[in-house]
Protein backbone atom coordinates (compact mmCIF):
# COMPACT_ATOMS: atom_id res chain seq x y z
CA UNK A 1 0.00 0.00 0.00
CA UNK A 2 1.39 3.42 -0.88
CA UNK A 3 2.15 5.77 2.02
CA UNK A 4 -0.32 8.46 0.94
CA UNK A 5 -3.14 5.93 0.73
CA UNK A 6 -2.30 4.62 4.18
CA UNK A 7 -2.48 8.05 5.75
CA UNK A 8 -5.71 8.74 3.86
CA UNK A 9 -7.23 5.63 5.43
CA UNK A 10 -6.07 6.71 8.88
CA UNK A 11 -7.51 10.19 8.34
CA UNK A 12 -10.77 8.63 7.16
CA UNK A 13 -10.82 6.41 10.26
CA UNK A 14 -10.29 9.48 12.45
CA UNK A 15 -13.06 11.32 10.60
CA UNK A 16 -10.85 14.06 9.18
CA UNK A 17 -10.69 15.25 5.60
CA UNK A 18 -7.11 14.63 4.47
CA UNK A 19 -7.02 17.35 1.77
CA UNK A 20 -7.96 19.99 4.33
CA UNK A 21 -5.20 18.88 6.67
CA UNK A 22 -2.64 18.34 3.91
CA UNK A 23 -2.94 21.99 2.90
CA UNK A 24 -1.90 23.10 6.39
CA UNK A 25 1.16 20.87 6.87
CA UNK A 26 4.49 22.67 6.91
CA UNK A 27 6.84 19.97 5.59
CA UNK A 28 10.37 20.57 4.37
CA UNK A 29 12.79 17.63 4.02
CA UNK A 30 15.86 19.83 4.51
CA UNK A 31 16.25 18.96 8.22
CA UNK A 32 16.63 15.28 7.36
CA UNK A 33 18.77 15.99 4.27
CA UNK A 34 21.17 18.25 6.17
CA UNK A 35 21.50 15.74 8.98
CA UNK A 36 22.27 12.92 6.53
CA UNK A 37 24.91 14.99 4.75
CA UNK A 38 26.74 15.51 8.05
CA UNK A 39 26.91 11.82 9.05
CA UNK A 40 29.72 9.40 8.35
CA UNK A 41 28.24 6.15 9.62
CA UNK A 42 25.02 4.30 8.93
CA UNK A 43 24.14 4.25 12.63
CA UNK A 44 24.55 8.02 12.88
CA UNK A 45 22.62 8.56 9.64
CA UNK A 46 19.69 6.53 10.96
CA UNK A 47 19.28 9.07 13.75
CA UNK A 48 18.40 11.60 11.02
CA UNK A 49 15.17 9.80 10.16
CA UNK A 50 12.27 11.78 11.53
CA UNK A 51 14.00 15.17 11.69
CA UNK A 52 11.83 16.66 8.93
CA UNK A 53 8.64 15.15 10.40
CA UNK A 54 9.54 16.57 13.81
CA UNK A 55 10.14 20.02 12.29
CA UNK A 56 6.80 19.70 10.44
CA UNK A 57 4.96 18.85 13.66
CA UNK A 58 6.49 21.86 15.40
CA UNK A 59 5.86 24.27 12.50
CA UNK A 60 2.33 23.15 11.63
CA UNK A 61 -0.51 24.86 13.50
CA UNK A 62 -2.09 22.07 15.56
CA UNK A 63 0.90 19.90 14.69
CA UNK A 64 0.70 17.91 17.89
CA UNK A 65 -2.70 16.52 16.98
CA UNK A 66 -2.76 12.86 16.03
CA UNK A 67 -3.86 13.69 12.50
CA UNK A 68 -1.15 16.31 11.93
CA UNK A 69 1.53 14.02 13.37
CA UNK A 70 0.41 11.24 11.03
CA UNK A 71 0.47 13.68 8.12
CA UNK A 72 3.97 14.96 8.90
CA UNK A 73 5.28 11.43 9.39
CA UNK A 74 3.65 10.38 6.12
CA UNK A 75 5.33 13.25 4.27
CA UNK A 76 8.74 12.13 5.49
CA UNK A 77 7.84 8.50 4.77
CA UNK A 78 7.07 9.52 1.18
CA UNK A 79 10.46 11.29 1.01
CA UNK A 80 12.26 8.19 2.35
CA UNK A 81 10.28 5.96 -0.02
CA UNK A 82 11.58 7.96 -2.99
CA UNK A 83 15.11 7.70 -1.56
CA UNK A 84 14.63 3.94 -1.11
CA UNK A 85 13.52 3.52 -4.71
CA UNK A 86 16.57 5.46 -5.93
CA UNK A 87 18.90 3.48 -3.64
CA UNK A 88 17.41 0.19 -4.83
CA UNK A 89 17.84 1.17 -8.49
CA UNK A 90 21.46 2.16 -7.82
CA UNK A 91 22.12 -1.02 -5.84
CA UNK A 92 20.56 -3.12 -8.59
CA UNK A 93 22.84 -1.49 -11.17
CA UNK A 94 25.87 -2.06 -8.95
CA UNK A 95 24.85 -5.69 -8.34
CA UNK A 96 24.47 -6.33 -12.07
CA UNK A 97 27.92 -4.85 -12.66
CA UNK A 98 29.40 -6.94 -9.85
CA UNK A 99 27.83 -10.09 -11.29
CA UNK A 100 29.10 -9.27 -14.79
CA UNK A 101 32.64 -8.68 -13.51
CA UNK A 102 32.67 -11.80 -11.35
CA UNK A 103 33.43 -9.65 -8.30
CA UNK A 104 31.63 -12.06 -5.97
CA UNK A 105 33.75 -15.02 -6.99
CA UNK A 106 33.11 -18.44 -8.50
CA UNK A 107 32.47 -20.37 -5.24
CA UNK A 108 28.78 -20.90 -5.88
CA UNK A 109 27.75 -17.83 -3.93
CA UNK A 110 24.44 -16.31 -4.89
CA UNK A 111 24.48 -13.71 -7.58
CA UNK A 112 24.39 -10.20 -6.18
CA UNK A 113 21.41 -9.15 -8.30
CA UNK A 114 19.30 -12.17 -7.37
CA UNK A 115 20.14 -11.98 -3.68
CA UNK A 116 19.41 -8.23 -3.64
CA UNK A 117 15.97 -8.81 -5.16
CA UNK A 118 15.23 -11.62 -2.68
CA UNK A 119 16.37 -9.50 0.25
CA UNK A 120 14.18 -6.58 -0.79
CA UNK A 121 11.15 -8.81 -1.32
CA UNK A 122 11.64 -10.38 2.13
CA UNK A 123 12.11 -6.98 3.76
CA UNK A 124 8.64 -5.69 2.79
CA UNK A 125 6.59 -8.21 4.83
CA UNK A 126 9.07 -7.87 7.71
CA UNK A 127 8.61 -4.08 7.71
CA UNK A 128 4.84 -4.39 7.62
CA UNK A 129 4.71 -6.98 10.44
CA UNK A 130 7.08 -4.94 12.59
CA UNK A 131 5.01 -1.80 12.15
CA UNK A 132 1.72 -3.57 12.80
CA UNK A 133 3.28 -4.68 16.07
CA UNK A 134 4.24 -1.06 16.88
CA UNK A 135 0.65 0.00 16.21
CA UNK A 136 -0.71 -2.85 18.34
CA UNK A 137 1.18 -1.53 21.37
CA UNK A 138 -1.30 1.35 21.40
CA UNK A 139 -4.20 -1.02 22.11
CA UNK A 140 -6.51 0.63 19.59
CA UNK A 141 -5.71 4.15 20.80
CA UNK A 142 -5.34 7.08 18.43
CA UNK A 143 -1.55 7.03 18.79
CA UNK A 144 -1.48 3.77 16.85
CA UNK A 145 -1.75 5.49 13.48
CA UNK A 146 1.25 7.78 13.98
CA UNK A 147 3.17 4.89 15.58
CA UNK A 148 2.52 2.74 12.50
CA UNK A 149 3.51 5.47 10.03
CA UNK A 150 6.53 6.46 12.13
CA UNK A 151 7.66 2.85 12.13
CA UNK A 152 7.23 2.61 8.34
CA UNK A 153 9.33 5.77 8.02
CA UNK A 154 12.09 4.47 10.32
CA UNK A 155 12.23 1.07 8.65
CA UNK A 156 12.23 2.63 5.17
CA UNK A 157 15.07 4.94 6.22
CA UNK A 158 16.99 1.97 7.65
CA UNK A 159 16.54 -0.05 4.45
CA UNK A 160 17.58 2.92 2.30
CA UNK A 161 20.79 3.27 4.27
CA UNK A 162 21.44 -0.48 4.14
CA UNK A 163 21.12 -0.43 0.35
CA UNK A 164 23.32 2.64 -0.02
CA UNK A 165 26.08 1.38 2.24
CA UNK A 166 25.80 -2.28 1.24
CA UNK A 167 26.69 -1.60 -2.36
CA UNK A 168 29.26 1.08 -1.55
CA UNK A 169 27.00 3.86 -2.84
PDB file of C-alpha atoms in Angstrom:
ATOM      1  CA  UNK A   1       0.000   0.000   0.000  1.00  0.00           C
ATOM      2  CA  UNK A   2       1.388   3.418  -0.884  1.00  0.00           C
ATOM      3  CA  UNK A   3       2.153   5.771   2.025  1.00  0.00           C
ATOM      4  CA  UNK A   4      -0.323   8.462   0.940  1.00  0.00           C
ATOM      5  CA  UNK A   5      -3.138   5.933   0.728  1.00  0.00           C
ATOM      6  CA  UNK A   6      -2.299   4.616   4.185  1.00  0.00           C
ATOM      7  CA  UNK A   7      -2.485   8.048   5.752  1.00  0.00           C
ATOM      8  CA  UNK A   8      -5.709   8.737   3.864  1.00  0.00           C
ATOM      9  CA  UNK A   9      -7.233   5.634   5.428  1.00  0.00           C
ATOM     10  CA  UNK A  10      -6.066   6.705   8.885  1.00  0.00           C
ATOM     11  CA  UNK A  11      -7.510  10.194   8.340  1.00  0.00           C
ATOM     12  CA  UNK A  12     -10.771   8.629   7.165  1.00  0.00           C
ATOM     13  CA  UNK A  13     -10.822   6.413  10.264  1.00  0.00           C
ATOM     14  CA  UNK A  14     -10.291   9.484  12.452  1.00  0.00           C
ATOM     15  CA  UNK A  15     -13.061  11.317  10.596  1.00  0.00           C
ATOM     16  CA  UNK A  16     -10.848  14.061   9.180  1.00  0.00           C
ATOM     17  CA  UNK A  17     -10.689  15.251   5.604  1.00  0.00           C
ATOM     18  CA  UNK A  18      -7.113  14.632   4.474  1.00  0.00           C
ATOM     19  CA  UNK A  19      -7.022  17.350   1.769  1.00  0.00           C
ATOM     20  CA  UNK A  20      -7.960  19.992   4.332  1.00  0.00           C
ATOM     21  CA  UNK A  21      -5.197  18.883   6.668  1.00  0.00           C
ATOM     22  CA  UNK A  22      -2.641  18.341   3.913  1.00  0.00           C
ATOM     23  CA  UNK A  23      -2.943  21.990   2.897  1.00  0.00           C
ATOM     24  CA  UNK A  24      -1.904  23.096   6.386  1.00  0.00           C
ATOM     25  CA  UNK A  25       1.159  20.871   6.869  1.00  0.00           C
ATOM     26  CA  UNK A  26       4.488  22.668   6.910  1.00  0.00           C
ATOM     27  CA  UNK A  27       6.836  19.968   5.586  1.00  0.00           C
ATOM     28  CA  UNK A  28      10.372  20.569   4.370  1.00  0.00           C
ATOM     29  CA  UNK A  29      12.787  17.627   4.025  1.00  0.00           C
ATOM     30  CA  UNK A  30      15.864  19.833   4.505  1.00  0.00           C
ATOM     31  CA  UNK A  31      16.250  18.960   8.216  1.00  0.00           C
ATOM     32  CA  UNK A  32      16.634  15.281   7.358  1.00  0.00           C
ATOM     33  CA  UNK A  33      18.773  15.986   4.269  1.00  0.00           C
ATOM     34  CA  UNK A  34      21.165  18.255   6.166  1.00  0.00           C
ATOM     35  CA  UNK A  35      21.499  15.743   8.982  1.00  0.00           C
ATOM     36  CA  UNK A  36      22.269  12.921   6.528  1.00  0.00           C
ATOM     37  CA  UNK A  37      24.912  14.993   4.752  1.00  0.00           C
ATOM     38  CA  UNK A  38      26.744  15.513   8.051  1.00  0.00           C
ATOM     39  CA  UNK A  39      26.908  11.823   9.050  1.00  0.00           C
ATOM     40  CA  UNK A  40      29.720   9.404   8.346  1.00  0.00           C
ATOM     41  CA  UNK A  41      28.243   6.145   9.620  1.00  0.00           C
ATOM     42  CA  UNK A  42      25.020   4.298   8.933  1.00  0.00           C
ATOM     43  CA  UNK A  43      24.142   4.250  12.632  1.00  0.00           C
ATOM     44  CA  UNK A  44      24.548   8.020  12.882  1.00  0.00           C
ATOM     45  CA  UNK A  45      22.615   8.563   9.637  1.00  0.00           C
ATOM     46  CA  UNK A  46      19.687   6.527  10.961  1.00  0.00           C
ATOM     47  CA  UNK A  47      19.283   9.073  13.747  1.00  0.00           C
ATOM     48  CA  UNK A  48      18.403  11.601  11.021  1.00  0.00           C
ATOM     49  CA  UNK A  49      15.169   9.804  10.158  1.00  0.00           C
ATOM     50  CA  UNK A  50      12.269  11.782  11.532  1.00  0.00           C
ATOM     51  CA  UNK A  51      13.998  15.168  11.685  1.00  0.00           C
ATOM     52  CA  UNK A  52      11.830  16.659   8.931  1.00  0.00           C
ATOM     53  CA  UNK A  53       8.644  15.147  10.400  1.00  0.00           C
ATOM     54  CA  UNK A  54       9.541  16.574  13.807  1.00  0.00           C
ATOM     55  CA  UNK A  55      10.137  20.021  12.287  1.00  0.00           C
ATOM     56  CA  UNK A  56       6.803  19.700  10.445  1.00  0.00           C
ATOM     57  CA  UNK A  57       4.962  18.848  13.660  1.00  0.00           C
ATOM     58  CA  UNK A  58       6.490  21.859  15.405  1.00  0.00           C
ATOM     59  CA  UNK A  59       5.863  24.273  12.497  1.00  0.00           C
ATOM     60  CA  UNK A  60       2.335  23.151  11.626  1.00  0.00           C
ATOM     61  CA  UNK A  61      -0.514  24.858  13.501  1.00  0.00           C
ATOM     62  CA  UNK A  62      -2.086  22.074  15.561  1.00  0.00           C
ATOM     63  CA  UNK A  63       0.896  19.903  14.689  1.00  0.00           C
ATOM     64  CA  UNK A  64       0.703  17.907  17.894  1.00  0.00           C
ATOM     65  CA  UNK A  65      -2.701  16.516  16.977  1.00  0.00           C
ATOM     66  CA  UNK A  66      -2.757  12.861  16.029  1.00  0.00           C
ATOM     67  CA  UNK A  67      -3.860  13.692  12.502  1.00  0.00           C
ATOM     68  CA  UNK A  68      -1.147  16.307  11.934  1.00  0.00           C
ATOM     69  CA  UNK A  69       1.535  14.024  13.367  1.00  0.00           C
ATOM     70  CA  UNK A  70       0.405  11.242  11.028  1.00  0.00           C
ATOM     71  CA  UNK A  71       0.474  13.682   8.116  1.00  0.00           C
ATOM     72  CA  UNK A  72       3.973  14.957   8.897  1.00  0.00           C
ATOM     73  CA  UNK A  73       5.283  11.426   9.386  1.00  0.00           C
ATOM     74  CA  UNK A  74       3.649  10.384   6.116  1.00  0.00           C
ATOM     75  CA  UNK A  75       5.326  13.253   4.269  1.00  0.00           C
ATOM     76  CA  UNK A  76       8.735  12.128   5.487  1.00  0.00           C
ATOM     77  CA  UNK A  77       7.840   8.500   4.765  1.00  0.00           C
ATOM     78  CA  UNK A  78       7.075   9.522   1.181  1.00  0.00           C
ATOM     79  CA  UNK A  79      10.456  11.292   1.009  1.00  0.00           C
ATOM     80  CA  UNK A  80      12.259   8.194   2.348  1.00  0.00           C
ATOM     81  CA  UNK A  81      10.284   5.958  -0.018  1.00  0.00           C
ATOM     82  CA  UNK A  82      11.585   7.963  -2.990  1.00  0.00           C
ATOM     83  CA  UNK A  83      15.108   7.701  -1.558  1.00  0.00           C
ATOM     84  CA  UNK A  84      14.626   3.945  -1.106  1.00  0.00           C
ATOM     85  CA  UNK A  85      13.516   3.522  -4.714  1.00  0.00           C
ATOM     86  CA  UNK A  86      16.570   5.462  -5.935  1.00  0.00           C
ATOM     87  CA  UNK A  87      18.901   3.477  -3.637  1.00  0.00           C
ATOM     88  CA  UNK A  88      17.406   0.192  -4.831  1.00  0.00           C
ATOM     89  CA  UNK A  89      17.835   1.172  -8.486  1.00  0.00           C
ATOM     90  CA  UNK A  90      21.461   2.163  -7.817  1.00  0.00           C
ATOM     91  CA  UNK A  91      22.122  -1.023  -5.839  1.00  0.00           C
ATOM     92  CA  UNK A  92      20.556  -3.117  -8.591  1.00  0.00           C
ATOM     93  CA  UNK A  93      22.839  -1.491 -11.175  1.00  0.00           C
ATOM     94  CA  UNK A  94      25.869  -2.062  -8.952  1.00  0.00           C
ATOM     95  CA  UNK A  95      24.851  -5.686  -8.339  1.00  0.00           C
ATOM     96  CA  UNK A  96      24.472  -6.334 -12.066  1.00  0.00           C
ATOM     97  CA  UNK A  97      27.922  -4.849 -12.665  1.00  0.00           C
ATOM     98  CA  UNK A  98      29.405  -6.944  -9.849  1.00  0.00           C
ATOM     99  CA  UNK A  99      27.829 -10.089 -11.292  1.00  0.00           C
ATOM    100  CA  UNK A 100      29.100  -9.265 -14.786  1.00  0.00           C
ATOM    101  CA  UNK A 101      32.636  -8.683 -13.512  1.00  0.00           C
ATOM    102  CA  UNK A 102      32.674 -11.796 -11.346  1.00  0.00           C
ATOM    103  CA  UNK A 103      33.428  -9.646  -8.297  1.00  0.00           C
ATOM    104  CA  UNK A 104      31.626 -12.057  -5.971  1.00  0.00           C
ATOM    105  CA  UNK A 105      33.751 -15.022  -6.987  1.00  0.00           C
ATOM    106  CA  UNK A 106      33.112 -18.440  -8.497  1.00  0.00           C
ATOM    107  CA  UNK A 107      32.466 -20.366  -5.244  1.00  0.00           C
ATOM    108  CA  UNK A 108      28.783 -20.898  -5.885  1.00  0.00           C
ATOM    109  CA  UNK A 109      27.752 -17.833  -3.926  1.00  0.00           C
ATOM    110  CA  UNK A 110      24.435 -16.313  -4.894  1.00  0.00           C
ATOM    111  CA  UNK A 111      24.480 -13.712  -7.583  1.00  0.00           C
ATOM    112  CA  UNK A 112      24.393 -10.201  -6.178  1.00  0.00           C
ATOM    113  CA  UNK A 113      21.410  -9.152  -8.298  1.00  0.00           C
ATOM    114  CA  UNK A 114      19.299 -12.169  -7.368  1.00  0.00           C
ATOM    115  CA  UNK A 115      20.141 -11.982  -3.679  1.00  0.00           C
ATOM    116  CA  UNK A 116      19.412  -8.233  -3.643  1.00  0.00           C
ATOM    117  CA  UNK A 117      15.970  -8.805  -5.161  1.00  0.00           C
ATOM    118  CA  UNK A 118      15.226 -11.623  -2.685  1.00  0.00           C
ATOM    119  CA  UNK A 119      16.371  -9.502   0.254  1.00  0.00           C
ATOM    120  CA  UNK A 120      14.183  -6.577  -0.790  1.00  0.00           C
ATOM    121  CA  UNK A 121      11.147  -8.812  -1.317  1.00  0.00           C
ATOM    122  CA  UNK A 122      11.639 -10.378   2.133  1.00  0.00           C
ATOM    123  CA  UNK A 123      12.109  -6.977   3.762  1.00  0.00           C
ATOM    124  CA  UNK A 124       8.640  -5.689   2.787  1.00  0.00           C
ATOM    125  CA  UNK A 125       6.586  -8.209   4.828  1.00  0.00           C
ATOM    126  CA  UNK A 126       9.074  -7.868   7.712  1.00  0.00           C
ATOM    127  CA  UNK A 127       8.612  -4.080   7.708  1.00  0.00           C
ATOM    128  CA  UNK A 128       4.839  -4.393   7.617  1.00  0.00           C
ATOM    129  CA  UNK A 129       4.712  -6.975  10.437  1.00  0.00           C
ATOM    130  CA  UNK A 130       7.081  -4.939  12.590  1.00  0.00           C
ATOM    131  CA  UNK A 131       5.013  -1.796  12.145  1.00  0.00           C
ATOM    132  CA  UNK A 132       1.715  -3.569  12.796  1.00  0.00           C
ATOM    133  CA  UNK A 133       3.277  -4.684  16.071  1.00  0.00           C
ATOM    134  CA  UNK A 134       4.238  -1.061  16.879  1.00  0.00           C
ATOM    135  CA  UNK A 135       0.646   0.002  16.213  1.00  0.00           C
ATOM    136  CA  UNK A 136      -0.707  -2.851  18.339  1.00  0.00           C
ATOM    137  CA  UNK A 137       1.184  -1.534  21.367  1.00  0.00           C
ATOM    138  CA  UNK A 138      -1.304   1.351  21.403  1.00  0.00           C
ATOM    139  CA  UNK A 139      -4.200  -1.018  22.109  1.00  0.00           C
ATOM    140  CA  UNK A 140      -6.508   0.631  19.590  1.00  0.00           C
ATOM    141  CA  UNK A 141      -5.707   4.155  20.796  1.00  0.00           C
ATOM    142  CA  UNK A 142      -5.341   7.084  18.430  1.00  0.00           C
ATOM    143  CA  UNK A 143      -1.549   7.031  18.788  1.00  0.00           C
ATOM    144  CA  UNK A 144      -1.479   3.772  16.852  1.00  0.00           C
ATOM    145  CA  UNK A 145      -1.751   5.492  13.481  1.00  0.00           C
ATOM    146  CA  UNK A 146       1.253   7.779  13.982  1.00  0.00           C
ATOM    147  CA  UNK A 147       3.167   4.885  15.576  1.00  0.00           C
ATOM    148  CA  UNK A 148       2.517   2.742  12.498  1.00  0.00           C
ATOM    149  CA  UNK A 149       3.512   5.472  10.031  1.00  0.00           C
ATOM    150  CA  UNK A 150       6.533   6.459  12.131  1.00  0.00           C
ATOM    151  CA  UNK A 151       7.664   2.846  12.130  1.00  0.00           C
ATOM    152  CA  UNK A 152       7.234   2.614   8.344  1.00  0.00           C
ATOM    153  CA  UNK A 153       9.333   5.773   8.017  1.00  0.00           C
ATOM    154  CA  UNK A 154      12.088   4.468  10.323  1.00  0.00           C
ATOM    155  CA  UNK A 155      12.231   1.066   8.645  1.00  0.00           C
ATOM    156  CA  UNK A 156      12.225   2.632   5.168  1.00  0.00           C
ATOM    157  CA  UNK A 157      15.069   4.935   6.220  1.00  0.00           C
ATOM    158  CA  UNK A 158      16.995   1.968   7.648  1.00  0.00           C
ATOM    159  CA  UNK A 159      16.544  -0.046   4.446  1.00  0.00           C
ATOM    160  CA  UNK A 160      17.575   2.925   2.301  1.00  0.00           C
ATOM    161  CA  UNK A 161      20.793   3.265   4.268  1.00  0.00           C
ATOM    162  CA  UNK A 162      21.443  -0.480   4.135  1.00  0.00           C
ATOM    163  CA  UNK A 163      21.115  -0.427   0.349  1.00  0.00           C
ATOM    164  CA  UNK A 164      23.322   2.645  -0.018  1.00  0.00           C
ATOM    165  CA  UNK A 165      26.080   1.380   2.245  1.00  0.00           C
ATOM    166  CA  UNK A 166      25.797  -2.281   1.244  1.00  0.00           C
ATOM    167  CA  UNK A 167      26.693  -1.603  -2.358  1.00  0.00           C
ATOM    168  CA  UNK A 168      29.258   1.077  -1.547  1.00  0.00           C
ATOM    169  CA  UNK A 169      27.005   3.857  -2.843  1.00  0.00           C
TER     170      UNK A 169
END
